[in-house]
Every structure is written in C-alpha cells, then in structure tokens.
Amino acid sequence: MINNINSCILFKECTVYEELKSLKYEIRRYNKNSYILEEGDIIKSLGIIISGNAKIVKYDEEGDENLIGLLQVGELFAEVFVINKNPLYINVIALNDVEVLFIDYNSLLTNKPLTRNLLEIIAEKNLTLNQRINHMSKHNIREKILSFLYSFKTKNISINMDRNELANYLGIDRSALSRELSNMKSEKIIDYYKNDFRLL
Amino acid sequence: MINNINSCILFKECTVYEELKSLKYEIRRYNKNSYILEEGDIIKSLGIIISGNAKIVKYDEEGDENLIGLLQVGELFAEVFVINKNPLYINVIALNDVEVLFIDYNSLLTNKPLTRNLLEIIAEKNLTLNQRINHMSKHNIREKILSFLYSFKTKNISINMDRNELANYLGIDRSALSRELSNMKSEKIIDYYKNDFRLL
DNA sequence: TAAAATATGTTGCATATGCAACTAAAGGTG
DNA sequence: CACCTTTAGTTGCATATGCAACATATTTTA
C-alpha cells in the first residue's frame, strides 16, 4: 500500500501520488528471507519500504552476520550508495513479505521538494552519527552513558534499544554496561526501570 | 580569490563564475582569531573558504576548547546545520585572515548540478563517519588500528594525521597507540616510519 | 647552528572493563 | 498456567589500556 509512506520524511510536505507522477519508479515485492539488495550491487534507485520489515546486515571476515539496522515501513535505505555510486557493502534482507518502492535517483533530482527532503534526511543522519561518535569518544563507560542520556535534553528518557543494542551503540560490553548502570543507580546519579531512564 | 575554489567539489563539473551568476551569495572577510560562525547561530548559507585557514571547535562543559577539524581553501563547512535549520553547536574561527564565500542555501537548491554535488559531499561524509564508527567499535587497540589501515584498501598507506590525531580519531590513548604500533612492528604485522605505514 | 618547541616512543603502575559463566526476571506461546 | 526464550543483572578473574612521567627524536624558529 503506497499510502503507508505518506508518513515517510522523503515526502514531507508532499503528496505521494502527486510527486510520483513525475518520477521514474517501480514497486517490487520480496519474499521472507530474500535479498532486497546485495553486497557489491551498484544501485541507481532509492528504496523505501512500503510494507513489511527488513534488516541491514554485513558479513565479517569470518562470515558471521552483523546486524547494522532494522527497516520499518516508510524508511529509506542505502541512499548514500545511490548518491555516491559506490558499490554496496551491506545487504538488505526481507524479514517477512516486503514491498519496496524504488525511485530512480536521477529523476528524483528533478523534483525540488523531494531533493530538499533527501538532503535533510542525510544531514540528519550525519548529525546522528556525529553524536554517536561523541558518546563513543568518552574515556569511560560512565561518561559514555551520561553523554548518551544528556543528548536527549530531558531528564526523563525512554529509549528504543535493549541493553544489548545500547551496549553495541556505545561500543562497550553488555555486562559492563549493566554493571555501570547499577553503580550509577546506587550512587543516585540516575534511576531506571527497563528502558525508562531518569537523570537525578 | 574566487579562483581558489575551482577545485572545490561543490563545483565539480561546473565553472564557478557561471554558476554564481544564478546564485545569491556574498563574500566576507575575517581577521585572524575572529569568529566566522558561532555556537547558537542559525544559518541559511553554506560557507566555503576562499582563502586562509580556519578551525572548527567546540567548548566542553569546563569551557575547554575542543578541536573538531581544520578547514582549508575550498572546503565547505556547517552544511548540515544549514540544511536542517538547527542552531550551530560548533564554532568556526579564523586561524589567519580568511575570505569566505557564503551561498544562500535556497538559491543553491535551484541549481541542479550544485545540489547533486552537495548531496554527494554529505553522503561521502556519512560514509566516512560510518567508517570511523566501525574502527571505534573494535574491541581492542590492535583491531582498531588494523580496521583503520585496511580501510585504505592498499598495503602502503600514507596518513595525514599525527599520532595524537590518530589516537583521537580511533578514540584511544596516544601512548597506548604508540605502544601497540611498536608491538605490531616487532611482531612483523606492520611496518611504519612516521606517517607511512605498510601492511605485511 | 643552537635552542626551543613539538611529536613520538617507552615504561611502571593501577584499574576499568571485557569475558565467561551463571542467576534472575520478564515476556511470549500453546 | 507451565514451559521456553529472551533480556537483564551479577560476579570473579585476567589483562588491556589509560595515565603520568620521562626519554628520545624530529621540526621549527631565530
């Protein structure tokens, strides 16, 4: 259902149907576990999930699968590879039955609002990556956690990662993260229950 | 001298003079040590260094200056803040007498080749940041170093960072970096002299 | 070329944190 | 509800690495 992506930021302040009229695009369907994009591909279209879920993975030297991210309806993927004409070094795999809208990059560039939105999306990712680097650059776990929590600019924080994901995000060991969270709780620096944190 | 920026990637496959005709822009001059952009500013123009050098810094909680990067002739700065309309959280300071070309973002968007180039620049930065995160995510110093060196895709590597900068880039201690480099040299995993490295 | 400044290497030491292995709690499923 | 799976917390231990302080090497400046 194309309507699903009305909420996609790429179409911010646009009507999907209207914009698509002037674009070169196609809709493709994928079965569970099939490859939507594969390492080495050179792609010329932006992909947007219309229905279903997908994962982005990378295989390391030993061939182990490495989860980079999850894709939900309305999410864009692999934009930077399209823009830079670089061969993909990630894989995008359907987690269930998935529909994808592919928009030809060249035709998208003729559309000013969409181009502006694309720029915004990538610039936003840029800031996000920079933020993560800032957290990771801190010299100990406590500072990493605090850097992360402060970035929410509020005392009450709900995060959308479990402990494992948070540990990966900050580049630390899960058990060490748990340990330090405990310490900080007992020192009354923070309080938390599950994924809700509070700065004291 | 506007000619200095012919090499700027923003003008890739363009003639600066030609493109500027259709753009809203201005050229500003700054004395050594003056602020080109200041934390908190909301900016609507992309800046490009035409002459001189500048630094990008951030002040931490204690007010200590933190070097984020250096700007040379032809380099773009603070693009992501322009695109996202976010207030700046960095400062750009002239290291000597500096001339800056400011191009109004809205008018730039009307120019397809420049917009495409801007997208490329930001996408490229994105990949660079991702790469750095990959290095930093490794679990020990040796792996960080190797991840960094492998990313050059060649056995002979010249880097443009000194040890201190490299240590910061990888998020580790300088002396620990030196130590590990020594170890790797004596184990004949790598060889190096100054900023030239070789994978064995 | 001497002297000062900067960059890199070395080393001892303390400890923060990764790792492994386990326990406890929560969530999901039939 | 009982069972299984997933997620989170705990703890002992070994060690990699941060830190500090110094030594050496290289570059810059006058």
Tab-separated table of C-alpha atoms (C1' of nucleotides) in Angstrom:
chain	number	residue	atom	x	y	z
A	1	MET	CA	0.000	0.000	0.000
A	2	ILE	CA	1.550	3.186	-1.231
A	3	ASN	CA	-0.409	5.113	1.383
A	4	ASN	CA	1.824	3.667	4.050
A	5	ILE	CA	4.575	6.005	3.098
A	6	ASN	CA	2.706	9.252	3.449
A	7	SER	CA	4.485	9.470	6.747
A	8	CYS	CA	7.894	8.982	5.139
A	9	ILE	CA	10.010	12.093	5.609
A	10	LEU	CA	11.077	11.974	1.997
A	11	PHE	CA	7.535	13.041	1.147
A	12	LYS	CA	7.291	15.646	3.863
A	13	GLU	CA	5.017	18.442	2.684
A	14	CYS	CA	4.267	16.454	-0.449
A	15	THR	CA	1.518	14.146	-1.664
A	16	VAL	CA	2.999	10.855	-2.633
A	17	TYR	CA	0.638	10.321	-5.579
A	18	GLU	CA	1.288	13.775	-6.963
A	19	GLU	CA	5.041	13.514	-6.812
A	20	LEU	CA	5.194	10.013	-8.212
A	21	LYS	CA	3.572	11.203	-11.429
A	22	SER	CA	6.751	12.991	-12.365
A	23	LEU	CA	9.119	10.284	-11.183
A	24	LYS	CA	10.556	7.130	-12.621
A	25	TYR	CA	9.788	4.420	-10.104
A	26	GLU	CA	8.821	0.816	-9.613
A	27	ILE	CA	7.370	-1.310	-6.881
A	28	ARG	CA	8.924	-4.684	-6.147
A	29	ARG	CA	7.876	-7.494	-3.876
A	30	TYR	CA	10.164	-9.784	-1.903
A	31	ASN	CA	9.514	-12.981	-0.004
A	32	LYS	CA	10.670	-13.509	3.532
A	33	ASN	CA	14.438	-14.018	3.732
A	34	SER	CA	15.153	-12.934	0.189
A	35	TYR	CA	17.756	-10.320	-0.638
A	36	ILE	CA	16.426	-6.885	-1.454
A	37	LEU	CA	19.920	-5.556	-2.043
A	38	GLU	CA	23.172	-7.447	-2.001
A	39	GLU	CA	26.760	-6.509	-1.258
A	40	GLY	CA	28.525	-5.369	-4.402
A	41	ASP	CA	25.401	-4.100	-6.175
A	42	ILE	CA	25.639	-0.703	-7.778
A	43	ILE	CA	22.250	0.883	-7.435
A	44	LYS	CA	20.599	3.853	-9.084
A	45	SER	CA	17.337	3.945	-7.185
A	46	LEU	CA	16.402	4.897	-3.671
A	47	GLY	CA	14.482	2.185	-1.836
A	48	ILE	CA	11.610	2.840	0.547
A	49	ILE	CA	9.817	0.130	2.480
A	50	ILE	CA	6.102	0.210	1.684
A	51	SER	CA	5.137	-2.828	3.708
A	52	GLY	CA	6.884	-5.401	5.847
A	53	ASN	CA	10.233	-5.270	7.611
A	54	ALA	CA	13.785	-5.760	6.568
A	55	LYS	CA	17.209	-5.897	8.118
A	56	ILE	CA	20.513	-4.409	7.063
A	57	VAL	CA	23.441	-6.740	7.663
A	58	LYS	CA	27.099	-7.028	6.947
A	59	TYR	CA	29.177	-10.183	6.924
A	60	ASP	CA	32.515	-10.009	8.682
A	61	GLU	CA	35.735	-11.797	7.757
A	62	GLU	CA	34.544	-14.998	9.436
A	63	GLY	CA	31.267	-14.822	7.554
A	64	ASP	CA	29.252	-14.020	10.641
A	65	GLU	CA	26.199	-11.909	10.122
A	66	ASN	CA	26.400	-8.492	11.694
A	67	LEU	CA	23.221	-6.526	12.239
A	68	ILE	CA	23.525	-2.908	11.194
A	69	GLY	CA	19.911	-1.861	11.453
A	70	LEU	CA	16.246	-2.648	11.032
A	71	LEU	CA	13.899	-1.122	8.478
A	72	GLN	CA	10.253	-0.299	9.069
A	73	VAL	CA	7.542	0.966	6.772
A	74	GLY	CA	8.380	4.382	5.368
A	75	GLU	CA	12.103	4.062	5.875
A	76	LEU	CA	14.642	4.851	3.240
A	77	PHE	CA	17.690	2.691	2.741
A	78	ALA	CA	21.047	2.672	1.009
A	79	GLU	CA	20.685	6.300	-0.092
A	80	VAL	CA	24.341	7.100	0.337
A	81	PHE	CA	25.374	4.327	-2.015
A	82	VAL	CA	22.996	5.611	-4.669
A	83	ILE	CA	24.229	9.140	-4.339
A	84	ASN	CA	27.908	8.229	-4.400
A	85	LYS	CA	27.608	5.450	-6.969
A	86	ASN	CA	29.615	3.254	-4.623
A	87	PRO	CA	29.086	-0.491	-4.666
A	88	LEU	CA	27.033	-1.591	-1.681
A	89	TYR	CA	28.930	-3.050	1.219
A	90	ILE	CA	25.830	-4.065	3.086
A	91	ASN	CA	22.957	-6.438	2.450
A	92	VAL	CA	19.271	-5.705	2.845
A	93	ILE	CA	17.193	-8.769	3.617
A	94	ALA	CA	13.424	-9.179	3.916
A	95	LEU	CA	12.331	-10.294	7.372
A	96	ASN	CA	8.847	-11.081	6.101
A	97	ASP	CA	6.997	-10.372	2.877
A	98	VAL	CA	8.092	-6.937	1.824
A	99	GLU	CA	7.108	-4.349	-0.765
A	100	VAL	CA	9.631	-1.751	-1.796
A	101	LEU	CA	9.198	1.438	-3.762
A	102	PHE	CA	12.285	2.190	-5.828
A	103	ILE	CA	12.646	5.749	-7.065
A	104	ASP	CA	15.168	6.492	-9.767
A	105	TYR	CA	17.724	8.879	-8.287
A	106	ASN	CA	18.177	10.949	-11.407
A	107	SER	CA	14.506	11.589	-11.785
A	108	LEU	CA	14.243	12.428	-8.089
A	109	LEU	CA	16.839	15.157	-8.544
A	110	THR	CA	14.478	16.969	-10.905
A	111	ASN	CA	11.992	17.328	-8.055
A	112	LYS	CA	12.960	20.169	-5.765
A	113	PRO	CA	10.906	19.383	-2.662
A	114	LEU	CA	11.976	15.759	-2.682
A	115	THR	CA	15.592	16.695	-3.202
A	116	ARG	CA	15.423	19.119	-0.313
A	117	ASN	CA	13.914	16.414	1.867
A	118	LEU	CA	16.563	13.926	0.838
A	119	LEU	CA	19.233	16.408	1.821
A	120	GLU	CA	17.559	16.840	5.155
A	121	ILE	CA	17.420	13.116	5.753
A	122	ILE	CA	21.086	12.644	5.034
A	123	ALA	CA	22.147	15.692	7.005
A	124	GLU	CA	20.128	14.403	9.928
A	125	LYS	CA	21.880	11.041	9.731
A	126	ASN	CA	25.121	12.919	9.726
A	127	LEU	CA	24.281	14.603	12.994
A	128	THR	CA	23.185	11.306	14.459
A	129	LEU	CA	26.447	9.654	13.505
A	130	ASN	CA	28.404	12.541	14.949
A	131	GLN	CA	26.505	12.218	18.162
A	132	ARG	CA	27.290	8.544	18.398
A	133	ILE	CA	30.961	9.271	17.824
A	134	ASN	CA	30.854	11.788	20.640
A	135	HIS	CA	29.453	9.210	23.002
A	136	MET	CA	31.960	6.604	21.922
A	137	SER	CA	34.843	9.036	22.326
A	138	LYS	CA	34.329	9.389	26.055
A	139	HIS	CA	37.019	7.778	28.125
A	140	ASN	CA	34.989	5.516	30.341
A	141	ILE	CA	31.658	3.778	30.435
A	142	ARG	CA	30.018	6.147	32.856
A	143	GLU	CA	30.806	9.127	30.673
A	144	LYS	CA	29.556	7.303	27.626
A	145	ILE	CA	26.265	6.568	29.311
A	146	LEU	CA	25.900	10.138	30.528
A	147	SER	CA	26.817	11.577	27.147
A	148	PHE	CA	24.125	9.385	25.657
A	149	LEU	CA	21.495	10.330	28.231
A	150	TYR	CA	22.293	14.043	28.122
A	151	SER	CA	21.780	14.040	24.377
A	152	PHE	CA	18.053	13.676	24.971
A	153	LYS	CA	17.967	17.140	26.531
A	154	THR	CA	15.456	15.994	29.112
A	155	LYS	CA	15.590	14.290	32.488
A	156	ASN	CA	13.110	11.565	31.639
A	157	ILE	CA	14.245	9.378	28.828
A	158	SER	CA	12.646	6.466	27.036
A	159	ILE	CA	14.965	4.632	24.744
A	160	ASN	CA	14.158	2.237	21.951
A	161	MET	CA	17.102	-0.071	22.429
A	162	ASP	CA	17.532	-3.017	24.728
A	163	ARG	CA	20.696	-3.322	26.813
A	164	ASN	CA	22.476	-5.304	24.166
A	165	GLU	CA	21.754	-2.769	21.463
A	166	LEU	CA	22.704	0.108	23.720
A	167	ALA	CA	25.995	-1.574	24.539
A	168	ASN	CA	26.751	-2.014	20.846
A	169	TYR	CA	25.719	1.526	20.133
A	170	LEU	CA	28.142	2.844	22.726
A	171	GLY	CA	30.814	0.352	21.762
A	172	ILE	CA	31.015	-1.393	25.120
A	173	ASP	CA	30.336	-4.764	26.676
A	174	ARG	CA	26.771	-5.513	27.711
A	175	SER	CA	27.591	-6.822	31.157
A	176	ALA	CA	29.884	-3.890	31.793
A	177	LEU	CA	27.052	-1.592	30.807
A	178	SER	CA	24.695	-3.304	33.237
A	179	ARG	CA	27.297	-3.112	35.961
A	180	GLU	CA	27.879	0.582	35.466
A	181	LEU	CA	24.150	1.326	35.285
A	182	SER	CA	23.753	-0.449	38.611
A	183	ASN	CA	26.579	1.549	40.114
A	184	MET	CA	25.117	4.793	38.901
A	185	LYS	CA	21.738	3.842	40.271
A	186	SER	CA	23.133	3.059	43.713
A	187	GLU	CA	25.099	6.315	43.649
A	188	LYS	CA	21.816	8.061	42.857
A	189	ILE	CA	23.120	9.587	39.651
A	190	ILE	CA	20.399	8.016	37.582
A	191	ASP	CA	17.352	5.899	38.075
A	192	TYR	CA	15.889	3.471	35.597
A	193	TYR	CA	13.409	0.738	35.067
A	194	LYS	CA	13.638	-1.221	31.852
A	195	ASN	CA	14.022	1.277	29.036
A	196	ASP	CA	12.988	4.346	31.003
A	197	PHE	CA	15.787	6.389	32.497
A	198	ARG	CA	15.840	9.411	34.715
A	199	LEU	CA	18.698	11.780	35.394
A	200	LEU	CA	18.841	12.820	39.036
B	1	MET	CA	40.436	34.872	-4.932
B	2	ILE	CA	37.362	33.110	-6.175
B	3	ASN	CA	39.540	31.012	-8.476
B	4	ASN	CA	40.848	29.154	-5.475
B	5	ILE	CA	37.652	27.216	-5.215
B	6	ASN	CA	37.580	25.787	-8.684
B	7	SER	CA	38.896	22.660	-7.050
B	8	CYS	CA	36.061	22.611	-4.503
B	9	ILE	CA	33.941	19.514	-5.008
B	10	LEU	CA	30.790	21.561	-4.718
B	11	PHE	CA	31.686	22.958	-8.118
B	12	LYS	CA	32.684	19.650	-9.623
B	13	GLU	CA	31.914	19.708	-13.330
B	14	CYS	CA	30.913	23.344	-13.032
B	15	THR	CA	32.505	26.711	-13.648
B	16	VAL	CA	32.369	28.762	-10.514
B	17	TYR	CA	31.774	32.056	-12.344
B	18	GLU	CA	28.979	30.595	-14.417
B	19	GLU	CA	27.126	29.089	-11.502
B	20	LEU	CA	27.495	32.100	-9.263
B	21	LYS	CA	25.566	34.222	-11.763
B	22	SER	CA	22.389	32.424	-10.820
B	23	LEU	CA	23.074	32.279	-7.079
B	24	LYS	CA	22.544	34.568	-4.141
B	25	TYR	CA	25.927	34.848	-2.472
B	26	GLU	CA	28.307	37.124	-0.666
B	27	ILE	CA	31.973	37.188	0.178
B	28	ARG	CA	33.055	38.101	3.663
B	29	ARG	CA	36.446	38.722	5.189
B	30	TYR	CA	37.572	37.826	8.685
B	31	ASN	CA	40.637	38.757	10.671
B	32	LYS	CA	42.780	36.225	12.428
B	33	ASN	CA	41.055	34.793	15.529
B	34	SER	CA	37.648	36.211	14.752
B	35	TYR	CA	34.541	34.087	14.728
B	36	ILE	CA	33.233	33.104	11.328
B	37	LEU	CA	30.331	31.226	12.858
B	38	GLU	CA	29.367	30.970	16.485
B	39	GLU	CA	27.539	28.395	18.559
B	40	GLY	CA	23.827	29.075	18.566
B	41	ASP	CA	23.717	30.797	15.183
B	42	ILE	CA	21.016	29.708	12.794
B	43	ILE	CA	22.467	29.952	9.345
B	44	LYS	CA	20.951	29.958	5.894
B	45	SER	CA	24.066	29.989	3.765
B	46	LEU	CA	26.733	27.443	3.012
B	47	GLY	CA	30.235	28.666	3.715
B	48	ILE	CA	33.259	27.886	1.602
B	49	ILE	CA	36.776	29.006	2.428
B	50	ILE	CA	38.214	31.051	-0.422
B	51	SER	CA	41.477	31.949	1.259
B	52	GLY	CA	43.118	31.342	4.591
B	53	ASN	CA	42.506	28.658	7.187
B	54	ALA	CA	40.004	28.138	9.922
B	55	LYS	CA	39.311	25.741	12.726
B	56	ILE	CA	36.102	24.154	13.932
B	57	VAL	CA	35.913	23.921	17.703
B	58	LYS	CA	33.510	23.030	20.435
B	59	TYR	CA	33.668	24.088	24.060
B	60	ASP	CA	33.034	21.379	26.613
B	61	GLU	CA	31.348	21.732	29.990
B	62	GLU	CA	34.550	23.033	31.565
B	63	GLY	CA	34.907	25.595	28.783
B	64	ASP	CA	37.923	23.886	27.285
B	65	GLU	CA	38.335	24.248	23.566
B	66	ASN	CA	37.964	21.031	21.657
B	67	LEU	CA	39.271	20.812	18.113
B	68	ILE	CA	36.814	19.201	15.732
B	69	GLY	CA	38.560	19.917	12.470
B	70	LEU	CA	40.578	22.225	10.285
B	71	LEU	CA	39.388	23.996	7.157
B	72	GLN	CA	41.482	24.639	4.079
B	73	VAL	CA	40.776	26.557	0.920
B	74	GLY	CA	37.880	25.070	-0.996
B	75	GLU	CA	36.332	23.351	1.970
B	76	LEU	CA	32.696	23.569	2.857
B	77	PHE	CA	31.567	23.940	6.437
B	78	ALA	CA	28.475	23.693	8.602
B	79	GLU	CA	26.366	22.385	5.723
B	80	VAL	CA	24.329	20.066	7.874
B	81	PHE	CA	23.218	22.898	10.124
B	82	VAL	CA	22.069	24.908	7.144
B	83	ILE	CA	20.154	22.007	5.716
B	84	ASN	CA	18.472	21.054	8.965
B	85	LYS	CA	17.933	24.580	10.229
B	86	ASN	CA	19.462	23.506	13.526
B	87	PRO	CA	21.284	26.027	15.657
B	88	LEU	CA	25.026	25.564	15.368
B	89	TYR	CA	26.694	23.711	18.179
B	90	ILE	CA	30.177	24.375	16.925
B	91	ASN	CA	32.282	27.464	16.339
B	92	VAL	CA	34.279	28.301	13.262
B	93	ILE	CA	37.257	30.535	13.939
B	94	ALA	CA	39.707	32.165	11.542
B	95	LEU	CA	43.291	30.994	12.036
B	96	ASN	CA	44.602	33.803	9.865
B	97	ASP	CA	42.996	36.310	7.555
B	98	VAL	CA	40.188	34.467	5.850
B	99	GLU	CA	37.789	35.045	2.994
B	100	VAL	CA	34.572	33.089	2.897
B	101	LEU	CA	32.061	32.649	0.128
B	102	PHE	CA	28.555	32.278	1.527
B	103	ILE	CA	25.982	30.787	-0.819
B	104	ASP	CA	22.331	31.087	0.066
B	105	TYR	CA	21.009	27.580	0.544
B	106	ASN	CA	17.629	28.222	-1.023
B	107	SER	CA	19.108	29.612	-4.168
B	108	LEU	CA	21.574	26.737	-4.322
B	109	LEU	CA	18.689	24.295	-4.369
B	110	THR	CA	17.531	25.777	-7.661
B	111	ASN	CA	20.797	24.687	-9.249
B	112	LYS	CA	20.726	21.010	-10.106
B	113	PRO	CA	24.426	20.263	-10.561
B	114	LEU	CA	25.342	22.034	-7.345
B	115	THR	CA	22.584	20.288	-5.449
B	116	ARG	CA	23.735	16.944	-6.751
B	117	ASN	CA	27.282	17.765	-5.674
B	118	LEU	CA	26.118	18.848	-2.248
B	119	LEU	CA	24.307	15.554	-1.843
B	120	GLU	CA	27.467	13.748	-2.803
B	121	ILE	CA	29.548	15.668	-0.318
B	122	ILE	CA	27.217	14.896	2.546
B	123	ALA	CA	26.756	11.276	1.562
B	124	GLU	CA	30.510	10.944	1.429
B	125	LYS	CA	30.836	12.390	4.903
B	126	ASN	CA	28.258	9.913	6.012
B	127	LEU	CA	30.353	7.021	4.779
B	128	THR	CA	33.407	8.499	6.436
B	129	LEU	CA	31.629	8.777	9.757
B	130	ASN	CA	30.365	5.229	9.446
B	131	GLN	CA	33.867	4.051	8.787
B	132	ARG	CA	35.154	5.786	11.850
B	133	ILE	CA	32.429	4.187	13.933
B	134	ASN	CA	33.454	0.812	12.580
B	135	HIS	CA	37.038	1.373	13.660
B	136	MET	CA	35.992	2.620	17.058
B	137	SER	CA	33.684	-0.348	17.573
B	138	LYS	CA	36.506	-2.863	17.522
B	139	HIS	CA	37.237	-4.406	20.863
B	140	ASN	CA	40.908	-3.676	21.234
B	141	ILE	CA	43.511	-1.264	20.017
B	142	ARG	CA	45.160	-3.629	17.594
B	143	GLU	CA	41.889	-4.306	15.833
B	144	LYS	CA	41.135	-0.611	15.709
B	145	ILE	CA	44.454	0.088	14.074
B	146	LEU	CA	44.027	-2.730	11.594
B	147	SER	CA	40.466	-1.729	10.776
B	148	PHE	CA	41.785	1.743	10.079
B	149	LEU	CA	44.679	0.562	7.929
B	150	TYR	CA	42.598	-1.957	5.994
B	151	SER	CA	40.152	0.774	5.072
B	152	PHE	CA	42.765	2.187	2.705
B	153	LYS	CA	42.484	-0.919	0.536
B	154	THR	CA	46.209	-0.883	-0.132
B	155	LYS	CA	49.318	-2.173	1.615
B	156	ASN	CA	51.186	1.115	1.540
B	157	ILE	CA	49.449	3.847	3.409
B	158	SER	CA	50.247	7.496	3.950
B	159	ILE	CA	48.097	9.171	6.522
B	160	ASN	CA	47.526	12.843	7.142
B	161	MET	CA	47.241	12.654	10.911
B	162	ASP	CA	49.921	12.698	13.543
B	163	ARG	CA	49.844	10.134	16.356
B	164	ASN	CA	47.801	12.371	18.566
B	165	GLU	CA	45.164	12.952	15.937
B	166	LEU	CA	45.063	9.294	15.023
B	167	ALA	CA	44.582	8.346	18.654
B	168	ASN	CA	41.682	10.776	18.939
B	169	TYR	CA	40.228	9.561	15.706
B	170	LEU	CA	40.234	5.982	16.960
B	171	GLY	CA	39.134	7.000	20.410
B	172	ILE	CA	42.190	5.714	22.245
B	173	ASP	CA	45.134	6.992	24.257
B	174	ARG	CA	48.122	8.279	22.338
B	175	SER	CA	50.742	6.400	24.298
B	176	ALA	CA	48.707	3.218	24.089
B	177	LEU	CA	48.556	3.716	20.336
B	178	SER	CA	52.312	4.128	20.131
B	179	ARG	CA	52.829	1.067	22.286
B	180	GLU	CA	50.584	-1.089	20.161
B	181	LEU	CA	52.138	0.170	16.937
B	182	SER	CA	55.533	-0.825	18.320
B	183	ASN	CA	54.240	-4.263	19.252
B	184	MET	CA	52.792	-4.766	15.818
B	185	LYS	CA	56.022	-3.680	14.232
B	186	SER	CA	58.077	-6.104	16.280
B	187	GLU	CA	55.600	-8.870	15.502
B	188	LYS	CA	56.065	-8.000	11.834
B	189	ILE	CA	52.381	-7.328	11.273
B	190	ILE	CA	53.033	-3.830	10.066
B	191	ASP	CA	55.942	-1.574	9.362
B	192	TYR	CA	55.958	2.188	9.581
B	193	TYR	CA	58.055	5.269	9.593
B	194	LYS	CA	56.397	8.492	10.619
B	195	ASN	CA	53.124	8.708	8.747
B	196	ASP	CA	53.828	5.975	6.220
B	197	PHE	CA	52.531	2.539	7.095
B	198	ARG	CA	52.841	-0.792	5.417
B	199	LEU	CA	50.778	-3.912	5.977
B	200	LEU	CA	52.909	-7.038	5.915
C	1	DT	C1'	73.512	26.037	14.111
C	2	DA	C1'	71.724	26.362	18.678
C	3	DA	C1'	67.808	26.394	21.194
C	4	DA	C1'	63.095	25.807	21.781
C	5	DA	C1'	59.012	23.509	20.627
C	6	DT	C1'	56.589	19.706	19.081
C	7	DA	C1'	55.946	14.908	18.092
C	8	DT	C1'	56.764	10.180	19.110
C	9	DG	C1'	58.254	6.357	21.809
C	10	DT	C1'	58.828	3.891	26.342
C	11	DT	C1'	57.674	2.152	30.752
C	12	DG	C1'	55.551	1.190	35.504
C	13	DC	C1'	51.513	1.043	37.619
C	14	DA	C1'	46.544	0.874	38.830
C	15	DT	C1'	42.264	-0.215	37.442
C	16	DA	C1'	38.321	-0.156	34.432
C	17	DT	C1'	36.358	-3.162	31.589
C	18	DG	C1'	35.980	-7.298	28.625
C	19	DC	C1'	34.925	-12.012	29.088
C	20	DA	C1'	32.675	-16.043	30.714
C	21	DA	C1'	29.501	-18.253	33.254
C	22	DC	C1'	25.775	-18.038	35.967
C	23	DT	C1'	21.304	-16.288	38.155
C	24	DA	C1'	17.116	-13.799	37.970
C	25	DA	C1'	13.492	-11.587	35.793
C	26	DA	C1'	10.364	-10.720	32.084
C	27	DG	C1'	7.909	-11.904	28.006
C	28	DG	C1'	5.882	-14.925	24.729
C	29	DT	C1'	3.382	-19.193	23.408
C	30	DG	C1'	0.438	-23.037	23.385
D	1	DC	C1'	-0.679	-21.844	33.916
D	2	DA	C1'	3.653	-24.219	32.666
D	3	DC	C1'	7.287	-24.047	29.567
D	4	DC	C1'	10.568	-21.920	26.786
D	5	DT	C1'	13.019	-17.949	25.179
D	6	DT	C1'	14.760	-13.661	25.641
D	7	DT	C1'	16.572	-9.954	28.298
D	8	DA	C1'	18.917	-8.076	32.193
D	9	DG	C1'	21.772	-8.248	36.292
D	10	DT	C1'	25.800	-10.170	38.999
D	11	DT	C1'	30.351	-11.585	39.947
D	12	DG	C1'	35.342	-13.380	39.727
D	13	DC	C1'	39.124	-13.010	37.164
D	14	DA	C1'	42.732	-11.582	33.853
D	15	DT	C1'	44.502	-8.148	31.295
D	16	DA	C1'	44.451	-4.427	28.013
D	17	DT	C1'	44.761	0.138	28.221
D	18	DG	C1'	44.578	4.789	30.332
D	19	DC	C1'	47.505	7.735	32.795
D	20	DA	C1'	51.600	10.004	34.144
D	21	DA	C1'	56.153	10.895	33.695
D	22	DC	C1'	60.064	10.676	31.274
D	23	DA	C1'	63.305	9.866	27.111
D	24	DT	C1'	64.230	10.400	22.516
D	25	DA	C1'	63.589	12.124	18.009
D	26	DT	C1'	62.128	15.499	14.769
D	27	DT	C1'	60.808	20.067	13.274
D	28	DT	C1'	60.658	24.912	13.699
D	29	DT	C1'	62.480	29.275	14.724
D	30	DA	C1'	65.542	32.850	15.302
